[in-house]
Amino acid sequence: FLNRGIRIVFRDERPEEAKENVFHYEGGISEFVKFINKNKEVLFPEPIYISGLVGTTSVEVAMQYNDTYSENIFAFVNNIHTPDGGTHLAGFNMALTRVINDYGRKHSILKANDANLSGEDTREGLAAIVSVKLEDPQFESQTKSKLGNSEVRGIVDGLVYDRLSTFLGENPATARIILERCVGAALSAAAALKLLMGSSSGTIMFFTLVKAPTSVDLTGAIALPMPPPMPSQSGRQMPASRAPTTS
């Protein structure tokens, strides 16, 4: 996946009939994203692919949204998985949030009085691979779990912002799908928070978020009374917790 075009062949010639396994992904990290989304409903058919070379630093990004609520973003440095992210992942996250907000403002999908979409809003339901290759990677631990090169943040941020802005401008249908997905995530989060905070009247609200990219289903919400205060060992009344509980 991480080295586009490479073909690896494992052949066992010991038995009478030789066994062979071939690992070859011509699409590279785009096929990696398709693999991540294999059992999910994707919002557009092909992953967005971005690549570029800045000096001696190579950057590759593939991304595609699905209909789930979780993000699946995997970052790599010189083919090493960095589970704790680092500057390359920070640069990608920054660029993604800026591009989507700028496009939304430019095309009046986000109105003047609307707040900017958060990073969490723009990454909900996103499957992505961020892969960089550089000459002198500086990791923040011996396990190489996080990249520390400060210059990589700006390189990834600038390249992804430029290429993704161009892609959205040239593909308005896909751009609108992405914006509607992100706005829906923001509305769902706001509705859920409002519902939770609405329990100040002394009730606990139980609700279920359905798997829908642009809405939150609050039908069938159940309001239960708060439990009575519990007496302490000294006989004084201990206040019941008012923290809302979700199920």
Coordinates of N, CA and C in Angstrom, one line a residue:
F1 N 0.8 -1.2 0.0 CA 0.0 0.0 0.0 C 0.9 1.3 0.0
L2 N 1.9 1.3 0.8 CA 2.7 2.5 1.1 C 3.7 2.8 0.0
N3 N 4.0 1.8 -0.9 CA 4.9 2.0 -2.0 C 4.3 1.6 -3.3
R4 N 3.7 2.6 -3.9 CA 2.9 2.4 -5.1 C 3.7 1.7 -6.2
G5 N 3.1 0.6 -6.7 CA 3.7 -0.1 -7.8 C 4.6 -1.2 -7.5
I6 N 5.0 -1.3 -6.2 CA 5.9 -2.4 -5.8 C 5.2 -3.7 -5.8
R7 N 5.8 -4.7 -6.3 CA 5.2 -6.1 -6.4 C 6.1 -7.0 -5.5
I8 N 5.5 -7.6 -4.5 CA 6.2 -8.5 -3.6 C 5.6 -9.9 -3.8
V9 N 6.4 -10.9 -4.1 CA 6.0 -12.3 -4.4 C 6.6 -13.2 -3.4
F10 N 5.7 -14.0 -2.7 CA 6.2 -15.1 -1.8 C 5.8 -16.4 -2.5
R11 N 6.8 -17.2 -2.7 CA 6.6 -18.5 -3.4 C 7.2 -19.6 -2.6
D12 N 6.4 -20.6 -2.3 CA 6.8 -21.8 -1.6 C 6.9 -22.9 -2.6
E13 N 8.2 -23.3 -2.9 CA 8.4 -24.3 -3.9 C 8.7 -25.7 -3.4
R14 N 8.4 -25.9 -2.1 CA 8.7 -27.2 -1.4 C 7.7 -28.2 -1.8
P15 N 6.4 -27.9 -1.8 CA 5.5 -29.0 -2.2 C 5.5 -29.3 -3.7
E16 N 4.8 -30.4 -4.1 CA 4.8 -30.7 -5.6 C 4.2 -29.6 -6.4
E17 N 3.1 -29.0 -5.8 CA 2.5 -27.9 -6.5 C 2.9 -26.6 -5.7
A18 N 3.7 -25.8 -6.3 CA 4.1 -24.6 -5.7 C 3.0 -23.6 -5.3
K19 N 3.2 -23.0 -4.1 CA 2.2 -22.0 -3.6 C 2.8 -20.6 -3.7
E20 N 1.9 -19.7 -4.1 CA 2.4 -18.3 -4.4 C 1.4 -17.3 -3.9
N21 N 1.9 -16.3 -3.2 CA 1.1 -15.1 -2.8 C 1.8 -13.9 -3.3
V22 N 1.0 -13.0 -4.0 CA 1.5 -11.8 -4.6 C 0.8 -10.6 -3.9
F23 N 1.6 -9.7 -3.5 CA 1.2 -8.4 -2.8 C 1.5 -7.3 -3.8
H24 N 0.5 -6.7 -4.4 CA 0.7 -5.6 -5.3 C -0.5 -4.7 -5.4
Y25 N -0.3 -3.5 -5.1 CA -1.4 -2.5 -5.0 C -1.0 -1.3 -5.9
E26 N -1.5 -1.3 -7.1 CA -1.1 -0.3 -8.1 C -1.6 1.1 -7.6
G27 N -2.7 1.1 -6.9 CA -3.2 2.4 -6.5 C -2.6 2.9 -5.2
G28 N -1.7 2.1 -4.6 CA -1.0 2.6 -3.4 C -2.0 2.9 -2.2
I29 N -1.8 4.1 -1.6 CA -2.6 4.4 -0.4 C -4.0 4.7 -0.8
S30 N -4.4 5.0 -2.0 CA -5.8 5.1 -2.4 C -6.5 3.7 -2.2
E31 N -5.8 2.7 -2.5 CA -6.3 1.3 -2.3 C -6.4 1.0 -0.8
F32 N -5.4 1.6 -0.1 CA -5.4 1.4 1.4 C -6.7 2.0 2.0
V33 N -7.1 3.2 1.5 CA -8.3 3.8 2.0 C -9.6 3.0 1.6
K34 N -9.6 2.4 0.4 CA -10.7 1.6 0.0 C -10.7 0.3 0.9
F35 N -9.6 -0.2 1.2 CA -9.6 -1.3 2.1 C -10.2 -1.0 3.5
I36 N -9.8 0.2 4.0 CA -10.4 0.6 5.3 C -11.9 0.8 5.2
N37 N -12.4 1.3 4.1 CA -13.8 1.5 3.9 C -14.6 0.3 3.3
K38 N -14.0 -0.8 3.2 CA -14.5 -2.0 2.5 C -15.9 -2.3 2.9
N39 N -16.2 -2.3 4.2 CA -17.5 -2.7 4.7 C -18.4 -1.5 5.1
K40 N -18.0 -0.3 4.6 CA -18.8 0.9 4.9 C -19.4 1.5 3.7
E41 N -20.4 2.3 3.9 CA -21.0 3.1 2.8 C -20.3 4.4 2.6
V42 N -19.6 4.5 1.4 CA -18.8 5.7 1.2 C -19.7 6.8 0.5
L43 N -19.3 8.0 0.7 CA -20.1 9.2 0.2 C -19.8 9.6 -1.2
F44 N -18.6 9.1 -1.7 CA -18.3 9.3 -3.1 C -17.4 8.2 -3.5
P45 N -17.4 7.8 -4.8 CA -16.8 6.5 -5.2 C -15.3 6.3 -5.0
E46 N -14.5 7.3 -5.4 CA -13.1 7.2 -5.4 C -12.5 8.1 -4.3
P47 N -11.4 7.6 -3.7 CA -10.7 8.5 -2.7 C -10.1 9.7 -3.4
I48 N -10.0 10.7 -2.6 CA -9.2 11.9 -3.1 C -7.7 11.6 -2.8
Y49 N -6.9 11.8 -3.9 CA -5.5 11.5 -3.8 C -4.7 12.8 -4.0
I50 N -3.7 13.1 -3.1 CA -2.9 14.2 -3.1 C -1.4 13.8 -3.0
S51 N -0.6 14.3 -3.8 CA 0.9 14.0 -3.7 C 1.7 15.2 -4.1
G52 N 2.9 15.3 -3.6 CA 3.8 16.3 -4.0 C 5.1 16.2 -3.3
L53 N 6.1 16.9 -3.9 CA 7.5 16.9 -3.4 C 7.9 18.3 -3.0
V54 N 8.2 18.6 -1.8 CA 8.7 19.9 -1.4 C 10.1 19.7 -0.9
G55 N 11.1 20.2 -1.7 CA 12.5 20.0 -1.4 C 12.7 18.5 -1.5
T56 N 13.2 17.9 -0.4 CA 13.4 16.4 -0.5 C 12.3 15.7 0.3
T57 N 11.3 16.4 0.7 CA 10.2 15.7 1.5 C 9.0 15.4 0.6
S58 N 8.7 14.1 0.6 CA 7.6 13.6 -0.2 C 6.3 13.5 0.6
V59 N 5.2 13.9 0.1 CA 3.9 13.9 0.8 C 2.9 13.2 0.0
E60 N 2.2 12.2 0.6 CA 1.1 11.5 -0.1 C -0.1 11.5 0.9
V61 N -1.3 11.8 0.4 CA -2.5 11.7 1.2 C -3.6 11.1 0.3
A62 N -4.4 10.2 0.9 CA -5.6 9.7 0.3 C -6.7 9.8 1.3
M63 N -7.9 10.2 0.9 CA -9.0 10.4 1.9 C -10.3 10.1 1.3
Q64 N -11.2 9.6 2.1 CA -12.6 9.4 1.6 C -13.5 9.3 2.8
Y65 N -14.7 9.9 2.7 CA -15.7 9.9 3.8 C -16.6 8.8 3.7
N66 N -17.0 8.3 4.8 CA -18.0 7.2 4.9 C -19.2 7.7 5.8
D67 N -20.2 6.8 6.0 CA -21.4 7.2 6.8 C -21.3 6.9 8.3
T68 N -20.1 6.6 8.8 CA -20.0 6.3 10.2 C -19.6 7.6 11.0
Y69 N -19.5 7.5 12.3 CA -19.2 8.6 13.1 C -17.8 8.7 13.6
S70 N -17.0 7.7 13.2 CA -15.6 7.6 13.7 C -14.7 8.1 12.6
E71 N -13.5 8.5 13.0 CA -12.4 8.8 12.0 C -11.4 7.7 12.1
N72 N -10.9 7.4 10.9 CA -9.8 6.4 10.8 C -8.7 7.0 10.0
I73 N -7.7 7.7 10.6 CA -6.6 8.4 9.9 C -5.3 7.7 10.4
F74 N -4.6 7.2 9.5 CA -3.3 6.5 9.8 C -2.2 7.3 9.2
A75 N -1.1 7.6 10.0 CA 0.0 8.4 9.6 C 1.3 7.6 9.5
F76 N 2.1 7.8 8.5 CA 3.3 7.1 8.3 C 4.5 8.0 8.0
V77 N 5.7 7.6 8.5 CA 6.9 8.3 8.1 C 7.9 7.3 7.6
N78 N 8.3 7.4 6.4 CA 9.3 6.5 5.8 C 8.8 5.0 6.0
N79 N 7.5 4.9 5.8 CA 6.8 3.5 5.9 C 6.7 3.1 7.3
I80 N 7.0 3.9 8.3 CA 6.9 3.5 9.7 C 5.5 4.1 10.3
H81 N 4.7 3.3 10.8 CA 3.4 3.8 11.4 C 3.7 4.6 12.6
T82 N 3.1 5.8 12.7 CA 3.3 6.7 13.8 C 1.9 6.8 14.5
P83 N 1.5 5.9 15.4 CA 0.2 5.9 16.0 C -0.1 7.1 16.8
D84 N 0.9 7.8 17.3 CA 0.6 9.0 18.1 C 0.7 10.3 17.2
G85 N 0.8 10.1 15.9 CA 0.8 11.2 15.0 C 2.1 12.0 14.9
G86 N 1.9 13.3 15.1 CA 3.1 14.2 15.0 C 2.9 15.3 14.1
T87 N 3.9 15.9 13.6 CA 3.8 17.2 12.9 C 3.2 16.9 11.5
H88 N 3.4 15.8 10.9 CA 2.8 15.5 9.6 C 1.3 15.4 9.7
L89 N 0.8 14.7 10.8 CA -0.7 14.6 11.0 C -1.3 16.0 11.4
A90 N -0.5 16.7 12.2 CA -1.0 18.1 12.6 C -1.2 19.0 11.4
G91 N -0.2 18.9 10.4 CA -0.3 19.7 9.2 C -1.5 19.3 8.4
F92 N -1.8 18.0 8.3 CA -2.9 17.6 7.5 C -4.2 18.0 8.2
N93 N -4.4 17.9 9.5 CA -5.6 18.3 10.2 C -5.8 19.8 10.0
M94 N -4.8 20.6 10.1 CA -4.9 22.0 10.0 C -5.4 22.4 8.6
A95 N -4.8 21.8 7.6 CA -5.1 22.1 6.2 C -6.6 21.7 5.9
L96 N -7.0 20.5 6.3 CA -8.3 20.0 6.1 C -9.4 20.9 6.6
T97 N -9.2 21.4 7.9 CA -10.2 22.2 8.5 C -10.2 23.6 7.8
R98 N -9.1 24.1 7.5 CA -9.0 25.4 6.8 C -9.7 25.4 5.4
V99 N -9.4 24.3 4.7 CA -9.9 24.2 3.3 C -11.5 24.1 3.3
I100 N -12.0 23.3 4.2 CA -13.4 23.1 4.3 C -14.1 24.3 4.7
N101 N -13.6 25.0 5.7 CA -14.2 26.3 6.2 C -14.1 27.3 5.1
D102 N -13.0 27.5 4.4 CA -12.9 28.5 3.4 C -13.8 28.2 2.2
Y103 N -13.9 26.9 1.8 CA -14.8 26.6 0.7 C -16.3 26.9 1.1
G104 N -16.6 26.5 2.4 CA -18.0 26.8 2.8 C -18.3 28.3 2.9
R105 N -17.4 29.1 3.3 CA -17.6 30.6 3.3 C -17.7 31.1 1.9
K106 N -16.8 30.7 1.0 CA -16.8 31.2 -0.4 C -18.0 30.9 -1.1
H107 N -18.6 29.7 -0.9 CA -19.8 29.3 -1.6 C -21.1 29.4 -0.8
S108 N -21.0 30.2 0.3 CA -22.2 30.5 1.1 C -22.9 29.3 1.7
I109 N -22.2 28.2 1.8 CA -22.7 27.0 2.5 C -22.7 27.3 4.0
L110 N -21.6 28.0 4.5 CA -21.6 28.5 5.8 C -21.9 30.0 5.7
K111 N -22.9 30.4 6.5 CA -23.4 31.8 6.4 C -22.5 32.7 7.3
A112 N -22.7 34.0 7.2 CA -21.9 34.9 7.9 C -21.9 34.8 9.4
N113 N -23.1 34.4 9.9 CA -23.3 34.3 11.4 C -22.9 32.9 11.9
D114 N -22.6 31.9 11.0 CA -22.3 30.6 11.4 C -20.9 30.5 11.9
A115 N -20.7 29.7 13.0 CA -19.4 29.5 13.5 C -18.6 28.6 12.5
N116 N -17.3 28.7 12.6 CA -16.5 27.8 11.8 C -16.7 26.3 12.2
L117 N -16.5 25.4 11.3 CA -16.5 24.0 11.6 C -15.3 23.7 12.4
S118 N -15.4 22.8 13.3 CA -14.2 22.4 14.1 C -13.5 21.3 13.4
G119 N -12.3 21.0 13.9 CA -11.5 19.9 13.3 C -12.3 18.6 13.5
E120 N -12.9 18.4 14.6 CA -13.7 17.1 14.8 C -14.8 17.0 13.8
D121 N -15.5 18.1 13.5 CA -16.6 18.1 12.5 C -16.0 17.7 11.1
T122 N -14.9 18.2 10.7 CA -14.4 17.9 9.4 C -13.8 16.5 9.3
R123 N -13.5 15.9 10.4 CA -12.9 14.5 10.4 C -13.9 13.4 10.7
E124 N -15.1 13.8 11.1 CA -16.1 12.7 11.4 C -16.4 11.9 10.1
G125 N -16.2 10.6 10.2 CA -16.5 9.7 9.1 C -15.4 9.7 8.1
L126 N -14.3 10.2 8.4 CA -13.2 10.3 7.4 C -12.2 9.1 7.6
A127 N -11.9 8.4 6.4 CA -10.8 7.5 6.4 C -9.7 8.1 5.6
A128 N -8.5 8.1 6.1 CA -7.4 8.8 5.4 C -6.0 8.2 5.7
I129 N -5.1 8.3 4.8 CA -3.7 7.9 5.0 C -2.9 9.1 4.7
V130 N -2.0 9.4 5.7 CA -1.0 10.5 5.5 C 0.4 9.9 5.6
S131 N 1.1 9.9 4.5 CA 2.4 9.3 4.4 C 3.4 10.3 3.9
V132 N 4.5 10.5 4.7 CA 5.6 11.3 4.3 C 6.9 10.6 4.3
K133 N 7.8 11.0 3.4 CA 9.1 10.4 3.4 C 10.1 11.6 3.4
L134 N 11.0 11.5 4.3 CA 12.0 12.6 4.5 C 13.4 12.1 4.9
E135 N 14.4 12.9 4.7 CA 15.7 12.4 4.9 C 16.1 12.2 6.3
D136 N 15.7 13.1 7.2 CA 16.2 13.0 8.6 C 15.0 13.1 9.5
P137 N 14.2 12.1 9.7 CA 13.1 12.2 10.6 C 13.6 12.2 12.0
Q138 N 12.9 13.0 12.8 CA 13.2 13.1 14.3 C 12.0 12.7 15.0
F139 N 12.1 11.5 15.7 CA 10.9 11.0 16.4 C 11.1 11.4 17.9
E140 N 9.9 11.4 18.5 CA 9.9 11.9 19.9 C 10.0 10.8 20.9
S141 N 10.2 9.6 20.5 CA 10.4 8.5 21.4 C 11.2 7.4 20.7
Q142 N 11.7 6.4 21.4 CA 12.5 5.3 20.8 C 11.5 4.4 20.0
T143 N 10.3 4.4 20.3 CA 9.3 3.6 19.6 C 8.9 4.2 18.3
K144 N 9.4 5.4 18.0 CA 9.0 6.1 16.7 C 7.5 6.2 16.5
S145 N 6.8 6.5 17.6 CA 5.4 6.6 17.5 C 4.9 8.0 17.1
K146 N 5.8 9.0 17.2 CA 5.4 10.4 16.9 C 6.5 11.2 16.2
L147 N 6.2 11.9 15.1 CA 7.2 12.6 14.4 C 7.3 14.0 15.0
G148 N 8.5 14.5 15.1 CA 8.8 15.8 15.8 C 9.3 16.9 14.9
N149 N 9.6 16.6 13.6 CA 10.2 17.6 12.7 C 9.3 18.8 12.5
S150 N 9.6 19.9 13.1 CA 8.7 21.1 13.0 C 8.4 21.5 11.6
E151 N 9.4 21.4 10.7 CA 9.2 21.9 9.3 C 8.2 21.1 8.5
V152 N 8.0 19.9 9.0 CA 7.0 19.0 8.2 C 5.6 19.5 8.3
R153 N 5.3 20.1 9.5 CA 3.9 20.6 9.7 C 3.6 21.6 8.6
G154 N 4.4 22.5 8.3 CA 4.2 23.6 7.3 C 4.2 23.0 5.9
I155 N 5.0 22.0 5.7 CA 5.1 21.4 4.3 C 3.8 20.7 4.0
V156 N 3.3 19.9 4.9 CA 2.1 19.1 4.7 C 0.9 20.1 4.7
D157 N 0.8 21.0 5.6 CA -0.3 22.0 5.6 C -0.4 22.7 4.3
G158 N 0.7 23.3 3.8 CA 0.7 24.1 2.6 C 0.3 23.2 1.4
L159 N 0.9 22.1 1.3 CA 0.6 21.2 0.1 C -0.8 20.7 0.1
V160 N -1.3 20.2 1.2 CA -2.6 19.7 1.3 C -3.7 20.8 1.1
Y161 N -3.4 22.0 1.7 CA -4.3 23.1 1.5 C -4.4 23.5 0.0
D162 N -3.3 23.6 -0.7 CA -3.3 24.0 -2.1 C -4.0 22.9 -3.0
R163 N -3.6 21.7 -2.8 CA -4.1 20.6 -3.7 C -5.6 20.3 -3.4
L164 N -6.0 20.3 -2.1 CA -7.4 20.0 -1.8 C -8.3 21.1 -2.2
S165 N -7.8 22.4 -2.0 CA -8.6 23.5 -2.5 C -8.9 23.4 -4.0
T166 N -7.8 23.0 -4.8 CA -8.0 22.9 -6.2 C -9.0 21.8 -6.5
F167 N -8.9 20.7 -5.8 CA -9.8 19.5 -6.1 C -11.2 19.9 -5.8
L168 N -11.5 20.6 -4.7 CA -12.9 20.9 -4.4 C -13.4 21.9 -5.4
G169 N -12.6 22.9 -5.9 CA -13.0 23.8 -6.9 C -13.3 23.1 -8.2
E170 N -12.6 22.1 -8.5 CA -12.8 21.4 -9.8 C -13.9 20.3 -9.7
N171 N -14.3 19.9 -8.5 CA -15.3 18.9 -8.3 C -16.4 19.4 -7.4
P172 N -17.2 20.3 -7.8 CA -18.2 20.9 -6.9 C -19.2 19.9 -6.3
A173 N -19.6 18.9 -7.0 CA -20.5 17.9 -6.5 C -19.9 17.2 -5.3
T174 N -18.7 16.7 -5.4 CA -18.0 16.1 -4.3 C -17.8 17.0 -3.1
A175 N -17.4 18.3 -3.5 CA -17.2 19.3 -2.5 C -18.5 19.5 -1.7
R176 N -19.6 19.6 -2.3 CA -20.9 19.8 -1.6 C -21.2 18.6 -0.7
I177 N -21.0 17.4 -1.2 CA -21.2 16.2 -0.3 C -20.3 16.3 0.9
I178 N -19.1 16.7 0.8 CA -18.2 16.8 2.0 C -18.7 17.9 2.9
L179 N -19.0 19.1 2.3 CA -19.5 20.2 3.2 C -20.8 19.8 3.9
E180 N -21.7 19.2 3.3 CA -22.9 18.8 3.9 C -22.7 17.8 5.0
R181 N -21.7 16.9 4.8 CA -21.4 15.9 5.8 C -20.8 16.6 7.0
C182 N -19.9 17.5 6.8 CA -19.3 18.2 7.9 C -20.2 19.1 8.7
V183 N -21.1 19.8 7.9 CA -22.1 20.6 8.6 C -23.1 19.8 9.4
G184 N -23.4 18.6 8.8 CA -24.3 17.7 9.5 C -23.7 17.2 10.8
A185 N -22.4 17.0 10.8 CA -21.7 16.5 12.0 C -21.7 17.6 13.1
A186 N -21.5 18.9 12.6 CA -21.6 20.0 13.6 C -23.0 20.2 14.2
L187 N -24.0 20.0 13.3 CA -25.4 20.2 13.8 C -25.8 19.0 14.8
S188 N -25.3 17.8 14.5 CA -25.6 16.7 15.3 C -24.9 16.9 16.7
A189 N -23.7 17.3 16.7 CA -23.0 17.6 17.9 C -23.6 18.6 18.8
A190 N -24.1 19.7 18.1 CA -24.7 20.8 18.8 C -26.1 20.4 19.4
A191 N -26.8 19.6 18.6 CA -28.1 19.1 19.1 C -27.9 18.1 20.3
A192 N -26.9 17.3 20.2 CA -26.7 16.4 21.3 C -26.3 17.1 22.6
L193 N -25.4 18.1 22.4 CA -25.0 18.9 23.5 C -26.2 19.7 24.1
K194 N -27.0 20.3 23.3 CA -28.2 21.0 23.8 C -29.1 20.1 24.5
L195 N -29.3 18.9 24.1 CA -30.1 17.9 24.7 C -29.6 17.6 26.1
L196 N -28.2 17.3 26.2 CA -27.6 17.0 27.4 C -27.7 18.1 28.4
M197 N -27.4 19.3 28.0 CA -27.5 20.5 28.8 C -28.9 20.8 29.3
G198 N -29.9 20.3 28.5 CA -31.3 20.6 28.8 C -31.8 19.9 30.0
S199 N -30.9 19.0 30.7 CA -31.4 18.3 31.8 C -31.3 19.1 33.1
S200 N -31.2 20.4 33.0 CA -31.1 21.2 34.2 C -32.4 21.3 35.0
S201 N -33.5 20.8 34.3 CA -34.8 20.8 35.0 C -34.9 19.6 36.0
G202 N -33.9 18.8 36.1 CA -33.9 17.7 37.1 C -34.3 16.4 36.4
T203 N -33.9 16.2 35.1 CA -34.2 15.0 34.4 C -32.9 14.5 33.8
I204 N -32.9 13.2 33.5 CA -31.8 12.6 32.7 C -32.3 12.2 31.4
M205 N -31.7 12.7 30.3 CA -32.2 12.4 29.0 C -31.4 11.2 28.4
F206 N -32.2 10.3 27.8 CA -31.6 9.2 27.1 C -31.9 9.3 25.7
F207 N -30.9 9.2 24.8 CA -31.2 9.3 23.4 C -30.2 8.5 22.6
T208 N -30.5 8.3 21.3 CA -29.7 7.5 20.4 C -29.4 8.3 19.2
L209 N -28.1 8.3 18.8 CA -27.7 8.9 17.6 C -27.7 7.9 16.5
V210 N -28.5 8.1 15.4 CA -28.6 7.2 14.3 C -27.4 7.4 13.3
K211 N -27.1 6.5 12.5 CA -26.1 6.6 11.5 C -26.6 7.3 10.3
A212 N -26.6 8.6 10.4 CA -27.0 9.5 9.3 C -26.1 10.6 9.2
P213 N -25.6 10.9 8.0 CA -24.5 11.9 7.9 C -24.8 13.3 8.2
T214 N -26.1 13.7 8.0 CA -26.5 15.1 8.2 C -27.6 15.4 9.2
S215 N -27.9 14.4 10.1 CA -29.0 14.6 11.0 C -28.7 13.9 12.3
V216 N -29.5 14.3 13.3 CA -29.4 13.6 14.6 C -30.9 13.2 14.9
D217 N -31.1 12.0 15.2 CA -32.5 11.5 15.5 C -32.7 11.5 17.0
L218 N -33.6 12.3 17.4 CA -33.9 12.4 18.8 C -35.3 11.9 19.2
T219 N -35.9 11.2 18.2 CA -37.2 10.7 18.4 C -37.2 9.6 19.5
G220 N -38.2 9.5 20.3 CA -38.2 8.5 21.3 C -37.4 8.8 22.5
A221 N -37.0 10.1 22.6 CA -36.2 10.4 23.8 C -37.0 10.2 25.1
I222 N -36.4 9.7 26.1 CA -37.0 9.3 27.4 C -36.5 10.2 28.5
A223 N -37.4 10.9 29.2 CA -36.9 11.7 30.3 C -37.2 10.9 31.6
L224 N -36.2 10.7 32.4 CA -36.4 10.1 33.7 C -36.1 11.0 34.8
P225 N -36.8 10.9 35.9 CA -36.5 11.8 37.0 C -35.2 11.5 37.7
M226 N -34.6 12.6 38.2 CA -33.3 12.4 38.9 C -33.6 11.6 40.2
P227 N -32.7 10.8 40.6 CA -32.8 10.0 41.9 C -32.8 11.0 43.1
P228 N -33.5 10.6 44.2 CA -33.5 11.5 45.3 C -32.1 11.6 46.0
P229 N -31.9 12.7 46.7 CA -30.6 12.8 47.4 C -30.3 11.6 48.3
M230 N -29.1 11.2 48.4 CA -28.7 10.1 49.3 C -28.2 10.6 50.6
P231 N -28.7 10.0 51.7 CA -28.2 10.5 53.0 C -26.8 10.1 53.3
S232 N -26.1 10.9 53.9 CA -24.7 10.6 54.3 C -24.7 9.9 55.7
Q233 N -23.6 9.4 56.1 CA -23.5 8.7 57.4 C -23.8 9.6 58.5
S234 N -23.6 10.9 58.3 CA -23.8 11.8 59.4 C -25.3 12.3 59.5
G235 N -26.1 11.8 58.5 CA -27.5 12.2 58.5 C -27.8 13.4 57.6
R236 N -26.7 14.1 57.0 CA -27.0 15.2 56.1 C -27.3 14.7 54.8
Q237 N -28.1 15.5 54.0 CA -28.5 15.1 52.7 C -27.3 15.4 51.7
M238 N -26.9 14.3 51.0 CA -25.9 14.5 49.9 C -26.6 14.8 48.6
P239 N -26.3 15.8 47.9 CA -26.9 16.1 46.6 C -26.6 15.0 45.6
A240 N -27.7 14.7 44.8 CA -27.5 13.7 43.7 C -26.7 14.4 42.6
S241 N -26.0 13.6 41.9 CA -25.2 14.1 40.8 C -26.1 14.6 39.7
R242 N -25.8 15.7 39.2 CA -26.6 16.3 38.1 C -26.0 16.1 36.7
A243 N -24.9 15.3 36.7 CA -24.3 15.1 35.4 C -25.2 14.2 34.6
P244 N -25.5 14.7 33.3 CA -26.4 13.9 32.5 C -25.8 12.6 32.1
T245 N -26.6 11.6 31.9 CA -26.1 10.3 31.5 C -26.8 9.9 30.2
T246 N -26.0 9.3 29.3 CA -26.5 8.9 28.0 C -26.5 7.5 27.9
S247 N -27.3 6.9 27.1 CA -27.4 5.5 26.9 C -27.6 5.3 25.4

